[in-house]
Coordinates of C-alpha atoms in Angstrom, one line a residue:
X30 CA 116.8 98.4 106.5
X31 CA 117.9 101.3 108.9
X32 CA 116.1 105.0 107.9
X33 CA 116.6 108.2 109.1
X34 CA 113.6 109.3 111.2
X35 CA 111.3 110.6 108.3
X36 CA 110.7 114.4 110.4
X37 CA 114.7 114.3 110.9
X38 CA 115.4 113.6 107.0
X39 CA 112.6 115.3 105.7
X40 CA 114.5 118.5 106.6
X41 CA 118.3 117.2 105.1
X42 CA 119.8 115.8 101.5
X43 CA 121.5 113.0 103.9
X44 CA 120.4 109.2 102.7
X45 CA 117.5 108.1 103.9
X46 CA 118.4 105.1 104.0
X47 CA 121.0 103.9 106.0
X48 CA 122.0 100.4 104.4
X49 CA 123.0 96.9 106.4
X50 CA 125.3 96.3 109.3
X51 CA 127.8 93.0 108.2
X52 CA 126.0 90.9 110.5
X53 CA 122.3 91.9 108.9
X54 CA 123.8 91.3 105.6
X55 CA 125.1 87.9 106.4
X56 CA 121.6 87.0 108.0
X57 CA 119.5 88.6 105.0
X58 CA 122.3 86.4 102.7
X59 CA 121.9 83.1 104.8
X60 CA 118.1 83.0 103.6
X61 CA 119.4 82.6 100.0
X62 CA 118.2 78.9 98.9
X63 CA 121.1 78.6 96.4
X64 CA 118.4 77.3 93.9
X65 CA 119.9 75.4 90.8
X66 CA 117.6 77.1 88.7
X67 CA 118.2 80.6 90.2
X68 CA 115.0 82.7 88.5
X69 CA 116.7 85.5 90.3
X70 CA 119.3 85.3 87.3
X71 CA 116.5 85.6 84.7
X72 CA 114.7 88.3 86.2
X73 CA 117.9 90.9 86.6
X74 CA 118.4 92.8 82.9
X75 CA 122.1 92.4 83.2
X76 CA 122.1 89.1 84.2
X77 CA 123.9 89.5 87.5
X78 CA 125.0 86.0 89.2
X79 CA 122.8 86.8 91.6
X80 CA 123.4 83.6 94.3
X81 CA 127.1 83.7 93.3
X82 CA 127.8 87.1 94.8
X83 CA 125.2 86.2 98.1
X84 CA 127.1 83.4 98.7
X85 CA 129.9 85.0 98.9
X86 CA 128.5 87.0 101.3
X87 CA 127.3 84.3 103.7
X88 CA 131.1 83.2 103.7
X89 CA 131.9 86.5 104.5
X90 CA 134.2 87.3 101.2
X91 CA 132.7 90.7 101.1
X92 CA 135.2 91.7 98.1
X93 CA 134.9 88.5 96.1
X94 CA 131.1 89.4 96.0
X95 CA 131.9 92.6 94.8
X96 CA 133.9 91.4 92.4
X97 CA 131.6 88.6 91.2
X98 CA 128.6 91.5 90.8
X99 CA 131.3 93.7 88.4
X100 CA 131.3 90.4 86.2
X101 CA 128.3 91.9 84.5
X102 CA 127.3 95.0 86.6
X103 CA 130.3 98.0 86.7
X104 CA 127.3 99.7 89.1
X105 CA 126.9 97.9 91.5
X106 CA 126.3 100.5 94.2
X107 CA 123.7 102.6 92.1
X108 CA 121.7 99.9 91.6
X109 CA 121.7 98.6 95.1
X110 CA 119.9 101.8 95.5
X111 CA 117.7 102.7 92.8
X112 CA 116.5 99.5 90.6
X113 CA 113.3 98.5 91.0
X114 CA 114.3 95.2 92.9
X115 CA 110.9 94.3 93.7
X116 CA 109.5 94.5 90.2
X117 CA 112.9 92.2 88.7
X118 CA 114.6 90.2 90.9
X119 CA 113.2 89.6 93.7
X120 CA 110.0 88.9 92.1
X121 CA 110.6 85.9 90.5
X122 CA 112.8 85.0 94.4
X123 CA 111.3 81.5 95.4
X124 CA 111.9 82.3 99.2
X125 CA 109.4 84.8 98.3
X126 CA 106.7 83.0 97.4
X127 CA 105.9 82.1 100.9
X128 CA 107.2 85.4 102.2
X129 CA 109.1 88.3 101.9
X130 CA 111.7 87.3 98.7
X131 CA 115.6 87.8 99.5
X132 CA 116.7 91.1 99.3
X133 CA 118.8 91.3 97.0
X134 CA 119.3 94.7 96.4
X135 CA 120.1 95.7 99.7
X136 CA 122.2 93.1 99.7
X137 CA 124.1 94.2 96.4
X138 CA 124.0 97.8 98.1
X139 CA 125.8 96.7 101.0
X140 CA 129.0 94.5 99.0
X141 CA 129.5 98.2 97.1
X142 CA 129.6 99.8 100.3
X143 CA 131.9 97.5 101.4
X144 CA 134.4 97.5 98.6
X145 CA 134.3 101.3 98.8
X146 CA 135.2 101.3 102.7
X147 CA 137.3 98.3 103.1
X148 CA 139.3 99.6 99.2
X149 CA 138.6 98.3 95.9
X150 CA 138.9 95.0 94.2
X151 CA 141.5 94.7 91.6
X152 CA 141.0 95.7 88.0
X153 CA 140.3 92.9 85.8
X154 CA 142.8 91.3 83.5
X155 CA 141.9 92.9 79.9
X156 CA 142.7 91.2 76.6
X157 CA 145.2 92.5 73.7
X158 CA 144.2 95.7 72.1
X159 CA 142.2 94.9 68.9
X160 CA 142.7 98.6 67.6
X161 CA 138.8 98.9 66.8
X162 CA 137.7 102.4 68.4
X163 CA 134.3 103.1 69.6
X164 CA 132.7 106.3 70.4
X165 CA 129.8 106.3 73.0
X166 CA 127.4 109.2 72.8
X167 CA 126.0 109.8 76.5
X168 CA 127.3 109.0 80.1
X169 CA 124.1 107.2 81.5
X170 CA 123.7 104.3 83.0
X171 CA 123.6 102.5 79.5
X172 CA 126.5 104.5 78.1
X173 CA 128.7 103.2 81.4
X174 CA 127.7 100.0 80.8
X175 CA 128.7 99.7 77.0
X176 CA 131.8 101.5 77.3
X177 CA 132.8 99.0 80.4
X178 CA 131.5 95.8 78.5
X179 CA 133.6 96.7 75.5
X180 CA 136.9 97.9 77.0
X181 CA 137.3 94.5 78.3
X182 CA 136.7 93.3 74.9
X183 CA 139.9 95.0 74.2
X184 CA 138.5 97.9 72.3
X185 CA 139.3 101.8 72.8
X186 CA 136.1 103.7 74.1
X187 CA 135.6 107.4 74.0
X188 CA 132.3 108.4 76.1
X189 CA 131.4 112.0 75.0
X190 CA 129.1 114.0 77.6
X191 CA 126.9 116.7 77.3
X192 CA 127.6 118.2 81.0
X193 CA 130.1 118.9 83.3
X194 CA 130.5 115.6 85.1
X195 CA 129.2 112.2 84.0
X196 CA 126.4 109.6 85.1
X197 CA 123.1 111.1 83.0
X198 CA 120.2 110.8 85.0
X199 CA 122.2 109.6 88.3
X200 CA 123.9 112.8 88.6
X201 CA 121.3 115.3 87.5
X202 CA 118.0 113.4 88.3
X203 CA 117.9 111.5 91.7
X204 CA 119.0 113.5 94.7
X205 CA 121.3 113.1 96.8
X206 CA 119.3 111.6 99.8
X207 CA 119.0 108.7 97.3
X208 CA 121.7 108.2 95.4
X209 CA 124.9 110.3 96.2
X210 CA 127.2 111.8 93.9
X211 CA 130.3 110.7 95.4
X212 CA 129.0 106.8 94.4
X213 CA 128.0 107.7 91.0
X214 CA 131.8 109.2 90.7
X215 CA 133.7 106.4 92.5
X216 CA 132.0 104.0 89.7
X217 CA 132.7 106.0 86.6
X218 CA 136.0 106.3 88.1
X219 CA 136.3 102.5 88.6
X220 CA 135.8 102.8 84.2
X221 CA 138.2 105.5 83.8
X222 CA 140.8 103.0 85.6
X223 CA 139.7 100.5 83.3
X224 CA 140.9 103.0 80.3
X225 CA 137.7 104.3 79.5
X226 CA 138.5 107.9 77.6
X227 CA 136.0 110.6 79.4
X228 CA 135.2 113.6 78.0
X229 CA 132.7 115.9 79.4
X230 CA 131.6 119.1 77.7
X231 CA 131.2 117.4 74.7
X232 CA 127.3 118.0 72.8
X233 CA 127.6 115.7 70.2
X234 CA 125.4 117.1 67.6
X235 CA 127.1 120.1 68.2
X236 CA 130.8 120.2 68.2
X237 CA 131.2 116.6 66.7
X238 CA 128.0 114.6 64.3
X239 CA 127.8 111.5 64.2
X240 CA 129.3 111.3 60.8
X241 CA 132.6 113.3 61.7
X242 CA 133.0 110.8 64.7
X243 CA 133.2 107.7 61.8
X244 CA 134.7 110.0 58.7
X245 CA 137.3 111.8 60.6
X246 CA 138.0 110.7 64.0
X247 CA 138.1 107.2 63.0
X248 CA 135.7 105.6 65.3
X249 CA 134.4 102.1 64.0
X250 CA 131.1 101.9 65.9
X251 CA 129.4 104.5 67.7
X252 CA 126.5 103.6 70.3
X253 CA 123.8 107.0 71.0
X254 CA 122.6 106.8 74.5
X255 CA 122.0 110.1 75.3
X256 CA 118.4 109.7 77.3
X257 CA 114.9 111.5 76.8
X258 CA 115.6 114.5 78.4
X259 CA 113.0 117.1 76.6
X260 CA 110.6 117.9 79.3
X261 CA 106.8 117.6 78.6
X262 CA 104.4 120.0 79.6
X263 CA 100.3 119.9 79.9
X264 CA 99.7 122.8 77.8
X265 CA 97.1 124.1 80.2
X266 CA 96.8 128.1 81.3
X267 CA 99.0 129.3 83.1
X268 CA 102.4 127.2 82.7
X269 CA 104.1 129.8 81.7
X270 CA 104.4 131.6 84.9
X271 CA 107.4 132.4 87.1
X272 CA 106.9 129.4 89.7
X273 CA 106.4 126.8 87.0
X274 CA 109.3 124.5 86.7
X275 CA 109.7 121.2 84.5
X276 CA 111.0 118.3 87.3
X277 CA 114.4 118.0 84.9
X278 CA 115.2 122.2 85.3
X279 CA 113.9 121.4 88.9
X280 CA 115.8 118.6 89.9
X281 CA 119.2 119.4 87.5
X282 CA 119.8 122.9 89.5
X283 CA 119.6 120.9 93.0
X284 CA 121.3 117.6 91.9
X285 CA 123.9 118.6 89.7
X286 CA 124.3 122.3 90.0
X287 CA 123.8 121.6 93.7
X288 CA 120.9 124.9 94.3
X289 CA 120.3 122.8 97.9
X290 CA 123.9 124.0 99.0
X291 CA 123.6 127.5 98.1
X292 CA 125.6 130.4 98.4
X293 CA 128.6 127.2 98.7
X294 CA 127.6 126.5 95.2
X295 CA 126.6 129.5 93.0
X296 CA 123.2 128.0 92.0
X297 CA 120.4 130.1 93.4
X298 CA 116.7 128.9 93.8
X299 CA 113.3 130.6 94.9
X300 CA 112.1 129.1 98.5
X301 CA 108.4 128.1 98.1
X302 CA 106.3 127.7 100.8
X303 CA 103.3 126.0 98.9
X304 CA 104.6 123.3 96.4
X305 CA 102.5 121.2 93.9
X306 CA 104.3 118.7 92.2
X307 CA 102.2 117.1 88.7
X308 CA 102.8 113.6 88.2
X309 CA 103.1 110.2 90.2
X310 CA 106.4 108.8 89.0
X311 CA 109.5 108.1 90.5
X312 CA 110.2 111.5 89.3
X313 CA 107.6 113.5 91.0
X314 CA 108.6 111.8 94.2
X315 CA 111.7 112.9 93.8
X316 CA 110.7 116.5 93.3
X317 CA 108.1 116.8 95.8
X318 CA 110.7 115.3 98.4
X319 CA 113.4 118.3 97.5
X320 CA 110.4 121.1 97.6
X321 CA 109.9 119.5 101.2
X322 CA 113.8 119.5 102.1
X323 CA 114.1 123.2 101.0
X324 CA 112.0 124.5 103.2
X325 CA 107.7 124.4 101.7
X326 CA 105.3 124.4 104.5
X327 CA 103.3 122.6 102.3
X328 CA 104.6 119.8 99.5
X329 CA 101.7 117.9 97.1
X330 CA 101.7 115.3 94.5
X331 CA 98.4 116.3 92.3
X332 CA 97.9 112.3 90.3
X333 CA 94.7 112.5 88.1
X334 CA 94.8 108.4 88.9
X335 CA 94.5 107.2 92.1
X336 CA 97.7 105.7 94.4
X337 CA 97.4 101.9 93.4
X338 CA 97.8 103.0 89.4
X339 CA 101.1 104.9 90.7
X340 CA 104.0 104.5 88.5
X341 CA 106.6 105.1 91.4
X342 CA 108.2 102.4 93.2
X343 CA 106.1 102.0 96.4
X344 CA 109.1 102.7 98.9
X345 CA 109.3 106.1 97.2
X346 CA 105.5 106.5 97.9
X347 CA 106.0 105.4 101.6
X348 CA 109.2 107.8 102.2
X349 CA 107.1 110.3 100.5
X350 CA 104.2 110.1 102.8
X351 CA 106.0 109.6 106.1
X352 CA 108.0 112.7 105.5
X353 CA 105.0 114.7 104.9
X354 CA 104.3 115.1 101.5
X355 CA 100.4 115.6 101.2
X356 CA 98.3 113.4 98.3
X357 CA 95.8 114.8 96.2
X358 CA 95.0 111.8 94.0
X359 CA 92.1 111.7 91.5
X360 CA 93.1 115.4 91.0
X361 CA 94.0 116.7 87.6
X362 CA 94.6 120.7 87.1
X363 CA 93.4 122.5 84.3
X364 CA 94.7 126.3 84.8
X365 CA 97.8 127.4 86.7
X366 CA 96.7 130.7 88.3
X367 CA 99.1 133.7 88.5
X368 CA 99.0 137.6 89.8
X369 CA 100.1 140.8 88.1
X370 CA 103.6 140.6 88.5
X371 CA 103.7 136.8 86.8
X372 CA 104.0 135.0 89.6
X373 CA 101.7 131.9 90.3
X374 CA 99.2 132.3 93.4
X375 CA 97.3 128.9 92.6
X376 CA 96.3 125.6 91.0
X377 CA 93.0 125.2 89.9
X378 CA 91.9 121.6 89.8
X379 CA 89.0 119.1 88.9
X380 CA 88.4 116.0 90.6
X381 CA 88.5 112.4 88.5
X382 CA 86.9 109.1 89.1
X383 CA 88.2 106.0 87.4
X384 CA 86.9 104.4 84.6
X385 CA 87.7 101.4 82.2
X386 CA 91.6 100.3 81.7
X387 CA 93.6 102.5 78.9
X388 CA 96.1 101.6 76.6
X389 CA 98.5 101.7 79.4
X390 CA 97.0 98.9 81.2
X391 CA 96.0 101.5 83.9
X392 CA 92.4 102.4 84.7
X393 CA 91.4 105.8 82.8
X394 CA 91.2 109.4 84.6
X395 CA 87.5 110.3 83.8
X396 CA 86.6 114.2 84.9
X397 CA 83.8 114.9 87.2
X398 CA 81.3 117.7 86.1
X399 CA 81.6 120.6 88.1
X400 CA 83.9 119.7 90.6
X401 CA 86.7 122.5 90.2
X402 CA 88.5 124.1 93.3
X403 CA 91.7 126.0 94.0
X404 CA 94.9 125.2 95.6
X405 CA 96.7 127.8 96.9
X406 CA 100.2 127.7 95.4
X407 CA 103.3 129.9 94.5
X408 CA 105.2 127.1 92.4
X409 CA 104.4 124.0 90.4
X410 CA 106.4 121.7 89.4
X411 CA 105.4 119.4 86.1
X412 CA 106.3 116.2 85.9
X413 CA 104.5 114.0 83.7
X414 CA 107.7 112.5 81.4
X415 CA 109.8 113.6 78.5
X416 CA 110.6 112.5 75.5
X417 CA 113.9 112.8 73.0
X418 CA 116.0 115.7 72.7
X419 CA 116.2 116.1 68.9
X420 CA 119.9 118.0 68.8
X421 CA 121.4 114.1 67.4
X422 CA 118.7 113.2 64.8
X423 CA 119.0 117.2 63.1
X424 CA 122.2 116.4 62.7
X425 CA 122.1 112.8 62.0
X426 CA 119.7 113.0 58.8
X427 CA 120.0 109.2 57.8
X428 CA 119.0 108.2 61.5
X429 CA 115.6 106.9 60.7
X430 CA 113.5 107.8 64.0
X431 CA 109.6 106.5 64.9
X432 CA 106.7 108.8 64.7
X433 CA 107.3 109.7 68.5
X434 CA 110.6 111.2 67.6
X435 CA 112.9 108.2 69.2
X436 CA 115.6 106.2 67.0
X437 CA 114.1 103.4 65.7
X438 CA 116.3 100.4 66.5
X439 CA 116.4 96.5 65.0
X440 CA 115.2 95.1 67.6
X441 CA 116.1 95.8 71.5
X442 CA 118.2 93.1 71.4
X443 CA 120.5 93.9 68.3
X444 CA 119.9 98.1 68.8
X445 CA 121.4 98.3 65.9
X446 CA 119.8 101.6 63.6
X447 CA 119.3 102.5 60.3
X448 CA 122.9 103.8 60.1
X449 CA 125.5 101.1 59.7
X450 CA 127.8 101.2 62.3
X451 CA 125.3 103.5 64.9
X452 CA 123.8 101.5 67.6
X453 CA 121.4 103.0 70.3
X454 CA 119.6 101.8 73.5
X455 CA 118.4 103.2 76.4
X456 CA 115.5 106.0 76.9
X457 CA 116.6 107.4 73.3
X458 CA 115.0 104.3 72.2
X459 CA 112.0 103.4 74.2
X460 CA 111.2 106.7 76.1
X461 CA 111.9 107.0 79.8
X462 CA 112.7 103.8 81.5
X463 CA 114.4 102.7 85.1
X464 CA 118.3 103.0 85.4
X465 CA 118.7 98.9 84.8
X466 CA 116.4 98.8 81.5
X467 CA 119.1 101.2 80.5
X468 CA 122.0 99.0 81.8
X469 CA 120.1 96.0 80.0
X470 CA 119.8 98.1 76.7
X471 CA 123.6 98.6 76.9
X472 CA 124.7 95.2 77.8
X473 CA 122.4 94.0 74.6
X474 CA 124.3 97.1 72.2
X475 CA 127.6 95.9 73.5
X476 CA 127.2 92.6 72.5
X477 CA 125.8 93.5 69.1
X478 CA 128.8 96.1 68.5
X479 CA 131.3 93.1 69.5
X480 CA 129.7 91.1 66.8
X481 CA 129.7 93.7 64.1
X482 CA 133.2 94.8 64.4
X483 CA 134.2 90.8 64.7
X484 CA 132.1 90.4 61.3
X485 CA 131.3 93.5 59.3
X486 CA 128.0 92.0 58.9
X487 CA 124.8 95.1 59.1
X488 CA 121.7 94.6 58.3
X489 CA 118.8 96.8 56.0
X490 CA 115.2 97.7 57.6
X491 CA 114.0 95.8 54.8
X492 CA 115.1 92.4 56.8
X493 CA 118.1 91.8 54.5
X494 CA 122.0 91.4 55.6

């Protein structure tokens, strides 16, 4: 796919990627087999019709594909950008088994792109009211997708969101050069259209419990996918010095409060020149890549593994690395180092070597004796995951959670709770996941709600109904 030049983009928020011309789109589609037993289908968490919508494209019915996608997939333009094609997908693609698979993400990109250039497909025909209301507790990626899969079941659906605009983690976690905000709001819109009921502003757990949303507003079912957005730290020396961020303060002041466009936007941010970035997910790429954008000489992921355990897609690595971003792998700091005003100077560090596979599956961090240095720095950035915000389960006291602090579910499939008529899914459930495992976690709630307020039927943590 066309990319900016990695020295050009390194120094902009523009996309980096520049997506398919129609006539690579048609080629890329014309390599679809159109197997009759489509794995493709199988490996997608939403079940998208996966050679439907390409064949579509190799007739050239750009719209129709869109509009075949939306059959299960109200994102279609996110995803085409952020899922982790190559680990779903195109994984299980049979072209790929004797080269590179279909891509089928670009491909999904490119019919999004499409409907949003060429103007968008008509709104589905939606069923009689049933006059059950549902309230949806988070404006993620799996809050999107229950509210869109029940209000064309003919229910009402109220999503209530923490911040100012709506989308989760695609509006206050991945930049702009990967995902931009104007597609995130084109597709919430497309829900609004629907009928979906938006409010923003809204801290549920705050201004509204869980128990006043069923008692006194009247909703029937209420589905809690409001993420895993409480930052984790190291607890090492030193982080609480000015220049230490957590990726989420980091990312949120640049993505949402959009710090990158200041004075135009009234978000202010320090200008490092020497960046360390802790952590070798998706995240950290993301963070190192906006440290380089606003201006550090000198941008570092510090990884106590080395780059094959990375968590982070490899495209991100690669985009990383061509635009500069420096590796120190094997590396894991112990002390953040400050002067007498607060103000970090450095990051001391101890070099690792590899030893026998974790719990994780991933090969454990083992320190070597006496191999500390310094890194001269004036910010680092920590980002090594998060876990649940606690704000719905304080107020929730009957919401039975694990010993990690998540909502215990059913099962992932049912997501119902502990609380009849509360279902969850989604990083509030399993800890941070990718944007379709969320997707997949709503599609599974919104089928489970369907059922329940069809039948009544709940079940007991004991196994009985």
């Amino acid at each position: 796919m066309p990319e900016q030049d990695p020295h050009q983009r390194a120094k902009n928020f523009s996309s980096v990627t520049l997506g398919y011309k129609l006539e690579h789109a048609v080629t890329e589609a014309s390599r679809c087999l159109q197997c009759k037993k489509p794995f493709c289908i199988t490996g997608c968490p939403v079940s998208i019709n996966i050679p439907k919508f390409i064949k579509l494209i190799q007739e050239k019915e750009f719209l129709k594909a869109v509009q075949a996608i939306k059959e299960t997939n109200l994102l279609p333009a996110v995803c085409g950008r952020v899922c982790p094609q190559e680990d779903q997908c195109e994984k299980v693609c049979v072209v790929g088994k004797k080269g590179e698979p279909v891509a089928i993400g670009r491909l999904e990109r490119f019919v999004a792109d499409y409907e949003a250039e060429h103007g968008e497909v008509p709104l589905p025909e939606l069923p009689p009211k049933t006059g059950k209301k549902v309230a949806v507790v988070g404006a993620g990626p799996g809050g999107l997708t229950v509210a869109g899969d029940l209000i064309r079941r003919g229910h009402d659906v109220t999503i209530f969101e923490a911040l100012h605009k709506a989308g989760g983690v695609l509006v206050y976690g991945i930049p702009e050069f990967r995902l931009p905000k104007a597609i995130v709001g084109r597709e919430v819109k497309y829900l609004q259209r629907l009928g979906v009921d938006l409010r923003l502003n809204h801290v549920i757990g705050k201004i509204r419990t869980i128990d006043q949303l069923m008692k006194e507003d009247g909703y029937d079912a209420v589905f809690i996918g409001s993420g895993a957005g409480l930052p984790w730290f190291m607890g090492i020396p030193g982080e609480n010095l000015n220049g230490v961020y957590s990726a989420n303060e980091y990312l949120t002041r640049n993505n949402l409060m959009k710090a990158f466009e200041f004075p135009v936007y009234d978000t202010p941010i320090k200008k490092f020149k020497n960046v360390a970035v802790i952590g070798g997910g998706n995240v950290a790429m993301d963070s190192v890549r906006t440290a380089l954008r606003l201006g550090a000489d000198n941008a570092y992921i510090v990884y106590r593994r080395s780059r094959t355990e990375m968590p982070a897609r490899k495209e991100e690595v690669d985009h990383a690395e061509h635009e500069g971003v420096q590796f120190k792998n094997l590396t894991a700091p112990v002390r953040v180092i400050g002067n007498e005003q607060g103000w970090v100077t450095g990051l001391e560090c101890l070099k690792m070597e590899l030893g026998e596979p974790d719990a994780s599956g991933r090969r454990r961090p083992v320190p070597i004796k006496g191999s500390e240095f310094t890194l001269p720095m004036d910010a680092v950035i920590i980002a090594i995951g998060t876990s649940a915000n606690p704000l719905i389960a304080q107020t929730t006291p009957d919401l039975k959670l694990n010993k990690k602090g998540y909502i215990e579910v059913e099962n992932e499939t049912t997501c119902r709770t502990s609380k009849k008529g509360v279902f969850a899914g989604g990083d509030i459930v399993t800890g941070s996941a990718t944007v379709i495992l969320a997707m997949g976690a709503g599609r599974n709630a919104a089928k489970a709600i369907q059922q329940y307020l069809q039948t009544g039927e709940w079940w007991k943590p004991n196994g009985n109904q």
